[in-house]
Amino acid sequence: MNSFTYTRTEDVDTAVLERSSEQTSKFIAGGTNLIDLMKENVERPTRLIDITHLPLTSITDTVNGGLRLGALVTNADTAYNEQVIQRYPLLSQTILAGASPQLRNMATDGGNLLQRTRCYYFYDTATPCNKREPGSGCSAINGFNRIHAILGTAPDNSGLGQPQCIATHPSDMCVALAALEAEVRVTGINGERTIPFADFHRLPGNTPNIDNTLEPGELITSIDLPAKGFPKYYAYLKLRDRASYAFALVSVAVALEMDGDTITTARIALGGVAHKPWRKPEAEAKLIGKPATKENFQAAAELLLAGAQGFGHNTFKIELAKRAIVRALGQAAKLEPTA
Amino acid sequence: MMPAVESGTLEKRPPSLPSVQTVTLTVNGKETKLQIAPWTTLLDALREYMDLTGTKKGCDHGQCGACTVLVNDKRINSCLSLAIMQEGAKITTIEGIAGTYTDAPAGLHPLQKSFIERDAFQCGYCTPGQICSAVGLMNEGNAKTTADIRELMSGNICRCGAYTNIVDAIEDVLNEKAA
């Protein structure tokens, strides 16, 4: 780990000011990913600004009937919060599918959004990686890429040529937040703004070193859930190499509204397949007004995976994702058990 | 600590990095002032500066759970936390577990007894982390079934594979508490 200075702040404005006064500084909260990356010399901040004492630690109702998750609420406290369990069970279940109890006790909701890929080559400073060192190349495309992306890897504009990066976003929680259409509230030196969840993370394009649309120095203050929580018809299906405490190879978050057997609203978000949680409005629209049948689910799955590209070791994910979508939709519509 | 650097790059660093600063930690009910660098993890502070070597360093990356301690009664991985960030917190390590259980004010914690009773280890390296994690699990109160225990202990790896007995040991104590 490189040497750095440490400061602790008690209010948001000071934190943002301190962060902007030193370009190479970083905020630290749970630290579960940042400290690990610092040990590997992947992250080398010159100063850590401890934000754990900022007043962003509560879950409160919003004026429009939703729920506001303070950025510093831990993943565990969010998953076991009575309001979250009752109104947003998809989110609770999804958080509990990730990491371990120890990590969920440390990791914060804001930090969950900002965790970085677990691509082996991103972590290994001896290998080229466009995300870690822009322009150095991607070791995963022709390397061991079993855990890597199958969607949204094209470089900018033309869509032609070699992808710059095939890393995936590792979060489970973010897959549910994408399906729920949460909003991310941030504060910077230029004031506050709100970012729709779909616009928060980005595809790699030609700048895979940039994970999200935060401006330099901006601080996440809360994640706002809309009133609609899909408490009745939902499912999170996570497929991985062991039954617990592993990142997803493929995961699917489904949220539905039904009128009898007919689907009236459908949200499907995929994890483990792209640089961000993957949604496709056309695939969701295809289910509206249709009965919940395997054939209709299959058609949606085909649309969601249209254009998917494998890189050898991860090509299996294309078929795996389609089958996972069909099963998760079946679970959400209560056609099959969730076990 | 500082890696070799090419000449000329040193001056780009901030002028006066503090090598050590005073950090006060409250561990097992005792307050201790330490002179440590800000990059010292809680795990290293416990083991290298406080001689509390019961907490183990396994992977040092939050993947094995051997370093599990309780901070304000919640289990965390001490390898992924900076000591300086835990000032003011109540830290409990395996050395402080005995005698903390309300129903057994003296002697070993019921989980410690149960681990012995059930032979819930082979080499014992993961055991302090397993026990601290199990104390955390009991504090959380979310484990109702054997399957829950297995899932909620998944952050603690045992390379000897003593899992069956570890789960039995925890289940015994949970059942005892419920009875």
Coordinates of C-alpha atoms in Angstrom, one line a residue:
Chain A
M1 CA 0.0 0.0 0.0
N2 CA 1.3 3.5 -0.8
S3 CA 1.5 6.1 1.9
F4 CA -1.3 8.6 2.3
T5 CA -2.7 11.2 4.7
Y6 CA -6.0 10.7 6.5
T7 CA -8.7 13.2 7.5
R8 CA -12.1 12.8 9.0
T9 CA -14.9 15.1 8.2
E10 CA -18.2 15.7 10.0
D11 CA -20.3 17.4 7.3
V12 CA -21.0 17.0 3.6
D13 CA -19.8 20.4 2.4
T14 CA -16.4 20.1 4.1
A15 CA -16.0 16.6 2.7
V16 CA -16.7 17.8 -0.9
L17 CA -14.4 20.8 -0.5
E18 CA -11.6 18.7 0.8
R19 CA -12.0 16.2 -1.9
S20 CA -12.0 18.8 -4.6
S21 CA -8.9 20.5 -3.2
E22 CA -6.8 17.4 -3.8
Q23 CA -7.5 15.7 -7.1
T24 CA -5.8 12.4 -6.1
S25 CA -7.7 12.1 -2.8
K26 CA -10.6 9.6 -2.3
F27 CA -13.5 9.3 0.0
I28 CA -13.5 6.2 2.2
A29 CA -16.6 4.7 3.9
G30 CA -16.9 0.9 4.4
G31 CA -13.5 0.5 2.6
T32 CA -14.2 -3.2 1.7
N33 CA -13.2 -2.6 -1.9
L34 CA -11.0 0.5 -1.7
I35 CA -8.6 -0.9 0.9
D36 CA -8.3 -4.2 -1.0
L37 CA -7.4 -2.3 -4.2
M38 CA -4.9 -0.1 -2.3
K39 CA -3.2 -3.3 -1.0
E40 CA -2.9 -4.4 -4.6
N41 CA -1.6 -0.9 -5.7
V42 CA -4.5 -0.6 -8.1
E43 CA -5.7 2.4 -6.2
R44 CA -3.1 4.9 -4.9
P45 CA -4.9 7.8 -3.3
T46 CA -2.6 10.5 -1.7
R47 CA -5.3 11.3 0.9
L48 CA -8.3 9.4 2.3
I49 CA -11.2 11.5 3.5
D50 CA -13.2 9.5 6.0
I51 CA -16.9 10.1 5.5
T52 CA -18.2 7.6 7.9
H53 CA -19.2 10.3 10.4
L54 CA -21.3 12.3 7.9
P55 CA -25.1 12.3 8.7
L56 CA -26.1 10.0 5.8
T57 CA -26.9 6.9 7.9
S58 CA -30.7 6.7 7.9
I59 CA -33.5 5.3 5.9
T60 CA -36.4 7.8 5.5
D61 CA -39.6 8.2 3.6
T62 CA -39.5 10.5 0.6
V63 CA -42.2 13.1 -0.2
N64 CA -43.4 11.1 -3.2
G65 CA -44.0 7.9 -1.4
G66 CA -40.7 6.3 -1.9
L67 CA -37.8 5.5 0.4
R68 CA -34.5 7.3 0.8
L69 CA -31.4 5.1 1.6
G70 CA -28.7 7.3 3.1
A71 CA -25.4 6.7 1.3
L72 CA -23.8 5.5 4.5
V73 CA -26.4 3.0 5.5
T74 CA -24.7 -0.4 5.5
N75 CA -25.8 -3.1 3.1
A76 CA -26.8 -5.3 6.1
D77 CA -29.0 -2.6 7.7
T78 CA -30.6 -2.0 4.3
A79 CA -31.4 -5.6 3.7
Y80 CA -32.9 -6.2 7.2
N81 CA -34.8 -2.8 7.3
E82 CA -38.5 -3.5 7.9
Q83 CA -39.6 -0.9 5.3
V84 CA -37.2 -2.4 2.7
I85 CA -38.4 -6.0 3.4
Q86 CA -42.1 -5.0 3.2
R87 CA -42.0 -2.6 0.3
Y88 CA -38.9 -3.6 -1.7
P89 CA -38.3 -7.3 -1.0
L90 CA -36.4 -7.6 -4.3
L91 CA -33.8 -5.2 -3.0
S92 CA -33.5 -7.0 0.4
Q93 CA -33.1 -10.4 -1.2
T94 CA -30.6 -9.2 -3.8
I95 CA -28.4 -7.6 -1.2
L96 CA -28.4 -10.8 0.9
A97 CA -27.3 -12.7 -2.2
G98 CA -24.0 -10.8 -2.3
A99 CA -20.8 -10.9 -0.3
S100 CA -20.7 -12.2 3.3
P101 CA -22.3 -11.1 6.6
Q102 CA -19.1 -9.4 7.6
L103 CA -18.7 -7.5 4.4
R104 CA -22.4 -6.5 4.4
N105 CA -21.9 -5.1 7.9
M106 CA -19.1 -2.8 6.6
A107 CA -20.1 -2.0 3.0
T108 CA -22.3 1.0 2.5
D109 CA -25.1 1.5 -0.1
G110 CA -23.2 4.4 -1.8
G111 CA -20.0 2.3 -1.8
N112 CA -21.8 -0.6 -3.3
L113 CA -22.5 1.5 -6.5
L114 CA -18.8 2.5 -6.6
Q115 CA -17.2 -0.9 -6.3
R116 CA -14.9 -1.8 -9.1
T117 CA -14.8 -4.8 -11.3
R118 CA -13.3 -8.1 -10.0
C119 CA -11.6 -8.8 -13.4
Y120 CA -8.4 -10.7 -12.5
Y121 CA -6.4 -8.6 -14.9
F122 CA -7.6 -5.3 -13.5
Y123 CA -6.3 -6.5 -10.1
D124 CA -3.0 -7.8 -11.5
T125 CA -0.8 -4.7 -12.0
A126 CA 1.7 -6.9 -13.9
T127 CA -0.7 -7.3 -16.8
P128 CA -2.1 -4.7 -19.4
C129 CA -5.5 -3.4 -18.6
N130 CA -7.3 -0.5 -20.2
K131 CA -9.5 0.1 -17.2
R132 CA -6.5 0.4 -14.8
E133 CA -4.1 1.9 -17.3
P134 CA -5.8 3.4 -20.4
G135 CA -4.2 2.4 -23.7
S136 CA -2.2 -0.5 -22.3
G137 CA -4.6 -3.1 -23.8
C138 CA -7.0 -5.7 -22.5
S139 CA -5.6 -9.0 -21.2
A140 CA -9.0 -10.6 -20.7
I141 CA -10.2 -10.7 -24.4
N142 CA -7.6 -13.3 -25.3
G143 CA -7.1 -14.5 -21.7
F144 CA -9.1 -16.3 -19.1
N145 CA -12.5 -14.6 -19.5
R146 CA -15.0 -17.0 -17.9
I147 CA -16.4 -14.3 -15.6
H148 CA -16.4 -11.5 -18.3
A149 CA -19.0 -9.5 -20.2
I150 CA -21.1 -10.7 -23.2
L151 CA -23.1 -7.5 -23.8
G152 CA -22.3 -3.9 -24.4
T153 CA -18.6 -4.4 -25.0
A154 CA -18.4 -2.6 -28.4
P155 CA -16.0 0.4 -28.6
D156 CA -17.7 3.8 -29.3
N157 CA -19.5 4.8 -32.5
S158 CA -18.8 2.3 -35.2
G159 CA -19.4 -0.8 -33.0
L160 CA -16.6 -2.3 -35.0
G161 CA -13.2 -3.4 -33.9
Q162 CA -11.8 -5.0 -30.8
P163 CA -13.6 -4.1 -27.5
Q164 CA -11.4 -2.0 -25.1
C165 CA -12.7 -3.8 -22.0
I166 CA -14.9 -6.8 -21.2
A167 CA -15.1 -6.3 -17.4
T168 CA -18.4 -6.7 -15.6
H169 CA -19.9 -4.7 -12.8
P170 CA -19.8 -7.0 -9.8
S171 CA -22.7 -5.7 -7.7
D172 CA -25.9 -7.6 -6.9
M173 CA -27.6 -4.7 -5.2
C174 CA -27.2 -2.6 -8.4
V175 CA -29.1 -5.1 -10.5
A176 CA -32.1 -4.7 -8.2
L177 CA -31.7 -0.9 -8.2
A178 CA -31.7 -0.9 -12.0
A179 CA -34.9 -2.9 -12.0
L180 CA -36.5 -0.7 -9.4
E181 CA -35.4 2.5 -11.3
A182 CA -33.9 4.1 -8.3
E183 CA -32.3 7.6 -8.4
V184 CA -28.8 8.5 -7.1
R185 CA -28.5 11.8 -5.3
V186 CA -25.1 13.4 -5.4
T187 CA -23.4 16.6 -4.2
G188 CA -20.4 18.3 -5.6
I189 CA -18.8 21.7 -5.5
N190 CA -21.3 22.8 -8.0
G191 CA -24.3 21.7 -5.9
E192 CA -26.7 18.8 -5.8
R193 CA -28.1 16.8 -8.7
T194 CA -30.0 13.5 -9.2
I195 CA -28.9 10.8 -11.6
P196 CA -31.4 8.1 -12.9
F197 CA -30.0 4.7 -12.1
A198 CA -29.8 3.7 -15.7
D199 CA -27.5 6.6 -16.4
F200 CA -25.3 6.2 -13.3
H201 CA -23.0 3.3 -14.6
R202 CA -21.7 3.4 -18.2
L203 CA -20.6 1.1 -20.9
P204 CA -16.8 0.9 -21.5
G205 CA -16.7 2.3 -25.0
N206 CA -13.3 3.7 -25.6
T207 CA -12.9 4.9 -22.0
P208 CA -13.3 1.8 -19.8
N209 CA -11.3 3.6 -17.0
I210 CA -14.5 5.6 -16.3
D211 CA -17.0 3.4 -14.5
N212 CA -19.8 5.9 -13.9
T213 CA -21.1 9.4 -14.7
L214 CA -20.1 11.0 -11.4
E215 CA -18.2 14.2 -11.9
P216 CA -14.7 14.2 -10.2
G217 CA -15.2 14.8 -6.5
E218 CA -18.9 14.3 -6.4
L219 CA -20.3 12.5 -3.3
I220 CA -23.3 10.2 -3.3
T221 CA -25.6 11.3 -0.5
S222 CA -28.5 8.9 -1.0
I223 CA -30.2 6.3 -3.2
D224 CA -33.9 7.1 -3.6
L225 CA -36.3 4.3 -4.3
P226 CA -39.6 5.3 -6.2
A227 CA -42.9 4.5 -4.6
K228 CA -43.4 1.4 -6.8
G229 CA -41.6 -1.4 -5.1
F230 CA -43.1 -4.6 -6.7
P231 CA -43.6 -6.4 -3.4
K232 CA -45.8 -9.1 -4.9
Y233 CA -44.2 -10.4 -8.1
Y234 CA -40.4 -10.3 -8.0
A235 CA -37.4 -12.6 -8.1
Y236 CA -33.6 -12.5 -8.0
L237 CA -31.9 -15.5 -9.5
K238 CA -28.1 -15.6 -9.0
L239 CA -26.0 -18.3 -10.7
R240 CA -22.4 -18.7 -9.4
D241 CA -19.6 -21.3 -8.9
R242 CA -20.5 -22.0 -5.3
A243 CA -23.8 -21.7 -3.3
S244 CA -22.8 -18.6 -1.3
Y245 CA -20.2 -15.9 -1.1
A246 CA -19.3 -15.7 -4.8
F247 CA -19.8 -13.2 -7.5
A248 CA -22.5 -13.9 -10.1
L249 CA -21.7 -15.5 -13.4
V250 CA -25.2 -14.4 -14.4
S251 CA -27.9 -12.9 -12.3
V252 CA -31.4 -11.8 -13.1
A253 CA -33.7 -9.4 -11.2
V254 CA -37.3 -9.4 -12.2
A255 CA -40.1 -7.2 -11.1
L256 CA -43.6 -7.6 -12.4
E257 CA -47.1 -6.4 -12.0
M258 CA -49.9 -8.8 -13.0
D259 CA -53.6 -8.6 -13.7
G260 CA -54.7 -12.2 -13.2
D261 CA -52.4 -14.1 -15.6
T262 CA -51.6 -11.1 -17.7
I263 CA -48.4 -9.1 -17.2
T264 CA -49.0 -5.4 -17.0
T265 CA -45.5 -4.1 -16.0
A266 CA -42.2 -5.9 -16.5
R267 CA -38.7 -5.0 -15.4
I268 CA -35.8 -7.3 -16.1
A269 CA -32.2 -6.5 -15.2
L270 CA -29.2 -8.7 -15.7
G271 CA -26.0 -8.8 -13.6
G272 CA -22.6 -10.4 -14.4
V273 CA -23.0 -9.9 -18.2
A274 CA -22.0 -6.3 -18.8
H275 CA -20.1 -3.2 -17.5
K276 CA -23.4 -2.1 -15.9
P277 CA -26.7 -3.7 -15.0
W278 CA -28.3 -4.7 -18.3
R279 CA -31.8 -3.7 -19.3
K280 CA -33.6 -3.7 -22.6
P281 CA -36.9 -1.8 -22.8
E282 CA -38.0 -3.7 -26.0
A283 CA -37.7 -7.0 -24.3
E284 CA -39.7 -5.8 -21.3
A285 CA -42.3 -4.2 -23.6
K286 CA -42.8 -7.5 -25.4
L287 CA -44.3 -9.0 -22.2
I288 CA -46.9 -6.3 -21.6
G289 CA -50.5 -7.5 -22.0
K290 CA -49.2 -11.1 -22.5
P291 CA -50.0 -14.1 -20.3
A292 CA -47.1 -15.4 -18.1
T293 CA -46.0 -18.4 -20.2
K294 CA -42.7 -20.0 -20.8
E295 CA -43.0 -19.2 -24.5
N296 CA -43.4 -15.5 -23.9
F297 CA -40.6 -15.5 -21.4
Q298 CA -38.4 -17.2 -23.9
A299 CA -39.1 -14.5 -26.5
A300 CA -38.2 -11.8 -24.0
A301 CA -35.0 -13.6 -23.2
E302 CA -34.0 -13.8 -26.8
L303 CA -34.5 -10.1 -27.2
L304 CA -32.5 -9.3 -24.1
L305 CA -29.5 -11.3 -25.3
A306 CA -29.7 -10.1 -28.9
G307 CA -26.2 -9.1 -30.0
A308 CA -24.5 -10.9 -27.2
Q309 CA -20.9 -11.8 -28.0
G310 CA -18.8 -14.4 -26.2
F311 CA -15.0 -14.4 -25.9
G312 CA -14.3 -18.2 -25.5
H313 CA -14.5 -19.1 -21.9
N314 CA -17.6 -17.0 -21.2
T315 CA -19.6 -17.9 -24.3
F316 CA -21.7 -20.3 -22.2
K317 CA -23.1 -17.2 -20.4
I318 CA -25.3 -16.4 -23.4
E319 CA -27.4 -19.5 -23.1
L320 CA -27.1 -19.5 -19.3
A321 CA -28.5 -16.0 -19.2
K322 CA -31.5 -16.9 -21.5
R323 CA -32.4 -19.9 -19.3
A324 CA -31.9 -17.8 -16.1
I325 CA -34.3 -15.1 -17.4
V326 CA -37.0 -17.7 -18.2
R327 CA -36.7 -19.2 -14.8
A328 CA -36.6 -15.9 -12.9
L329 CA -39.7 -14.7 -14.8
G330 CA -41.4 -17.9 -13.8
Q331 CA -40.4 -17.5 -10.2
A332 CA -41.6 -13.8 -10.2
A333 CA -44.9 -14.8 -11.8
K334 CA -45.2 -17.6 -9.2
L335 CA -45.2 -20.3 -11.8
E336 CA -42.3 -22.1 -10.1
P337 CA -40.7 -22.2 -6.7
T338 CA -37.8 -19.8 -5.8
A339 CA -35.5 -22.4 -4.2
Chain B
M1 CA 7.2 1.0 3.2
M2 CA 8.0 3.3 0.3
P3 CA 8.7 1.6 -3.0
A4 CA 11.8 2.5 -5.0
V5 CA 11.0 5.5 -7.1
E6 CA 12.9 7.0 -10.0
S7 CA 14.7 10.2 -9.2
G8 CA 12.6 13.3 -9.6
T9 CA 9.2 11.6 -8.8
L10 CA 9.6 12.0 -5.1
E11 CA 9.0 15.8 -5.1
K12 CA 5.5 15.3 -6.6
R13 CA 4.5 13.8 -3.3
P14 CA 2.7 15.9 -0.7
P15 CA 5.5 17.6 1.4
S16 CA 5.1 16.1 4.9
L17 CA 3.3 12.7 5.1
P18 CA 2.9 11.8 8.7
S19 CA 4.5 8.4 9.2
V20 CA 2.7 7.8 12.5
Q21 CA -0.1 9.4 14.5
T22 CA -1.8 8.7 17.8
V23 CA -4.8 6.4 17.5
T24 CA -6.8 5.4 20.5
L25 CA -8.5 2.0 20.3
T26 CA -10.9 0.4 22.8
V27 CA -10.3 -3.3 22.6
N28 CA -12.0 -5.8 24.9
G29 CA -13.0 -3.0 27.2
K30 CA -9.5 -1.5 27.5
E31 CA -8.4 1.8 25.9
T32 CA -5.0 1.8 24.3
K33 CA -3.1 4.6 22.7
L34 CA -1.1 3.5 19.6
Q35 CA 1.5 5.3 17.5
I36 CA 0.6 3.9 14.0
A37 CA 0.6 5.0 10.4
P38 CA -2.8 5.7 8.9
W39 CA -2.5 2.7 6.5
T40 CA -2.3 0.3 9.4
T41 CA -5.3 -2.1 9.2
L42 CA -7.3 -2.9 12.3
L43 CA -5.9 -6.5 11.9
D44 CA -2.3 -5.3 11.9
A45 CA -2.9 -3.0 14.8
L46 CA -4.3 -5.8 16.9
R47 CA -1.6 -8.3 16.0
E48 CA 1.5 -6.2 15.6
Y49 CA 1.0 -3.3 18.0
M50 CA -1.2 -4.8 20.7
D51 CA 0.0 -8.4 20.8
L52 CA -3.5 -9.7 20.3
T53 CA -2.5 -12.5 18.0
G54 CA -5.7 -14.5 18.5
T55 CA -7.2 -12.7 15.4
K56 CA -5.6 -14.4 12.4
K57 CA -4.4 -13.1 9.1
G58 CA -5.5 -15.5 6.4
C59 CA -6.0 -14.0 3.0
D60 CA -5.7 -10.3 4.0
H61 CA -8.3 -9.5 1.3
G62 CA -11.7 -10.1 3.0
Q63 CA -12.2 -13.5 1.4
C64 CA -11.5 -16.0 4.2
G65 CA -13.0 -14.5 7.5
A66 CA -10.0 -15.6 9.7
C67 CA -9.6 -11.9 10.8
T68 CA -13.3 -11.5 11.9
V69 CA -13.7 -9.3 15.0
L70 CA -16.7 -7.5 16.4
V71 CA -17.0 -3.7 16.1
N72 CA -19.9 -2.4 18.2
D73 CA -21.1 -6.0 18.4
K74 CA -21.2 -6.4 14.7
R75 CA -18.8 -8.8 12.9
I76 CA -16.5 -7.4 10.3
N77 CA -13.3 -8.3 8.5
S78 CA -10.5 -6.5 10.4
C79 CA -8.2 -6.8 7.4
L80 CA -10.3 -4.4 5.3
S81 CA -10.7 -1.7 8.0
L82 CA -8.2 0.9 8.9
A83 CA -7.4 1.1 12.6
I84 CA -7.6 4.9 12.5
M85 CA -11.2 4.7 11.4
Q86 CA -12.2 2.6 14.4
E87 CA -11.4 5.3 17.1
G88 CA -14.3 5.4 19.5
A89 CA -15.7 2.1 18.5
K90 CA -16.1 -0.9 20.9
I91 CA -13.8 -3.6 19.5
T92 CA -14.1 -7.2 20.7
T93 CA -11.6 -9.9 19.6
I94 CA -11.5 -13.6 20.4
E95 CA -9.4 -12.7 23.5
G96 CA -12.5 -10.8 24.8
I97 CA -15.2 -13.3 24.0
A98 CA -15.0 -15.4 27.2
G99 CA -17.1 -14.0 30.0
T100 CA -19.1 -11.7 27.7
Y101 CA -22.2 -13.9 27.3
T102 CA -24.9 -12.7 29.7
D103 CA -26.0 -16.2 30.7
A104 CA -22.4 -17.3 31.5
P105 CA -20.7 -14.4 33.2
A106 CA -17.5 -16.3 33.9
G107 CA -15.4 -18.8 31.9
L108 CA -15.7 -19.8 28.3
H109 CA -18.4 -18.4 26.0
P110 CA -21.0 -21.1 25.2
L111 CA -19.8 -21.1 21.6
Q112 CA -16.2 -21.8 22.8
K113 CA -17.4 -24.7 24.9
S114 CA -19.6 -25.9 22.0
F115 CA -16.7 -25.8 19.5
I116 CA -14.7 -28.0 21.9
E117 CA -17.6 -30.3 22.6
R118 CA -18.3 -30.8 18.8
D119 CA -14.6 -30.9 17.8
A120 CA -15.4 -28.0 15.4
F121 CA -11.9 -27.6 14.1
Q122 CA -8.8 -29.5 12.9
C123 CA -5.8 -27.1 12.6
G124 CA -7.6 -24.3 14.5
Y125 CA -6.4 -21.4 12.4
C126 CA -9.8 -20.3 11.3
T127 CA -11.4 -20.9 14.7
P128 CA -11.1 -17.4 16.3
G129 CA -12.7 -16.0 13.2
Q130 CA -15.4 -18.7 13.2
I131 CA -16.3 -18.0 16.8
C132 CA -16.3 -14.2 16.5
S133 CA -18.4 -14.6 13.4
A134 CA -20.8 -17.0 15.2
V135 CA -21.1 -14.5 18.1
G136 CA -22.0 -11.9 15.4
L137 CA -24.6 -14.3 13.9
M138 CA -26.2 -14.7 17.3
N139 CA -26.3 -11.0 17.9
E140 CA -28.0 -10.5 14.5
G141 CA -30.7 -13.1 15.3
N142 CA -31.4 -14.0 11.6
A143 CA -30.4 -17.6 11.7
K144 CA -33.5 -19.8 12.3
T145 CA -32.5 -23.1 10.5
T146 CA -29.4 -25.2 9.8
A147 CA -29.5 -23.8 6.2
D148 CA -29.5 -20.3 7.6
I149 CA -26.5 -21.0 9.7
R150 CA -24.6 -22.4 6.7
E151 CA -25.5 -19.4 4.6
L152 CA -24.8 -16.8 7.3
M153 CA -21.4 -18.4 8.2
S154 CA -20.3 -18.5 4.5
G155 CA -17.9 -15.6 5.1
N156 CA -15.7 -17.9 7.1
I157 CA -13.6 -20.5 5.2
C158 CA -12.2 -23.6 6.9
R159 CA -9.6 -25.3 4.7
C160 CA -9.6 -28.4 6.9
G161 CA -13.3 -28.7 6.1
A162 CA -14.7 -28.8 9.6
Y163 CA -17.9 -27.2 8.4
T164 CA -20.3 -29.9 9.6
N165 CA -19.0 -29.7 13.1
I166 CA -18.9 -25.9 13.1
V167 CA -22.5 -25.8 12.1
D168 CA -23.4 -28.3 14.7
A169 CA -21.6 -26.4 17.4
I170 CA -23.4 -23.2 16.5
E171 CA -26.8 -24.9 16.2
D172 CA -26.3 -26.4 19.7
V173 CA -25.9 -23.0 21.3
L174 CA -28.8 -21.5 19.3
N175 CA -31.0 -24.3 20.4
E176 CA -29.9 -24.0 24.0
K177 CA -30.6 -20.3 23.9
A178 CA -34.1 -20.8 22.4
A179 CA -34.9 -23.6 24.9

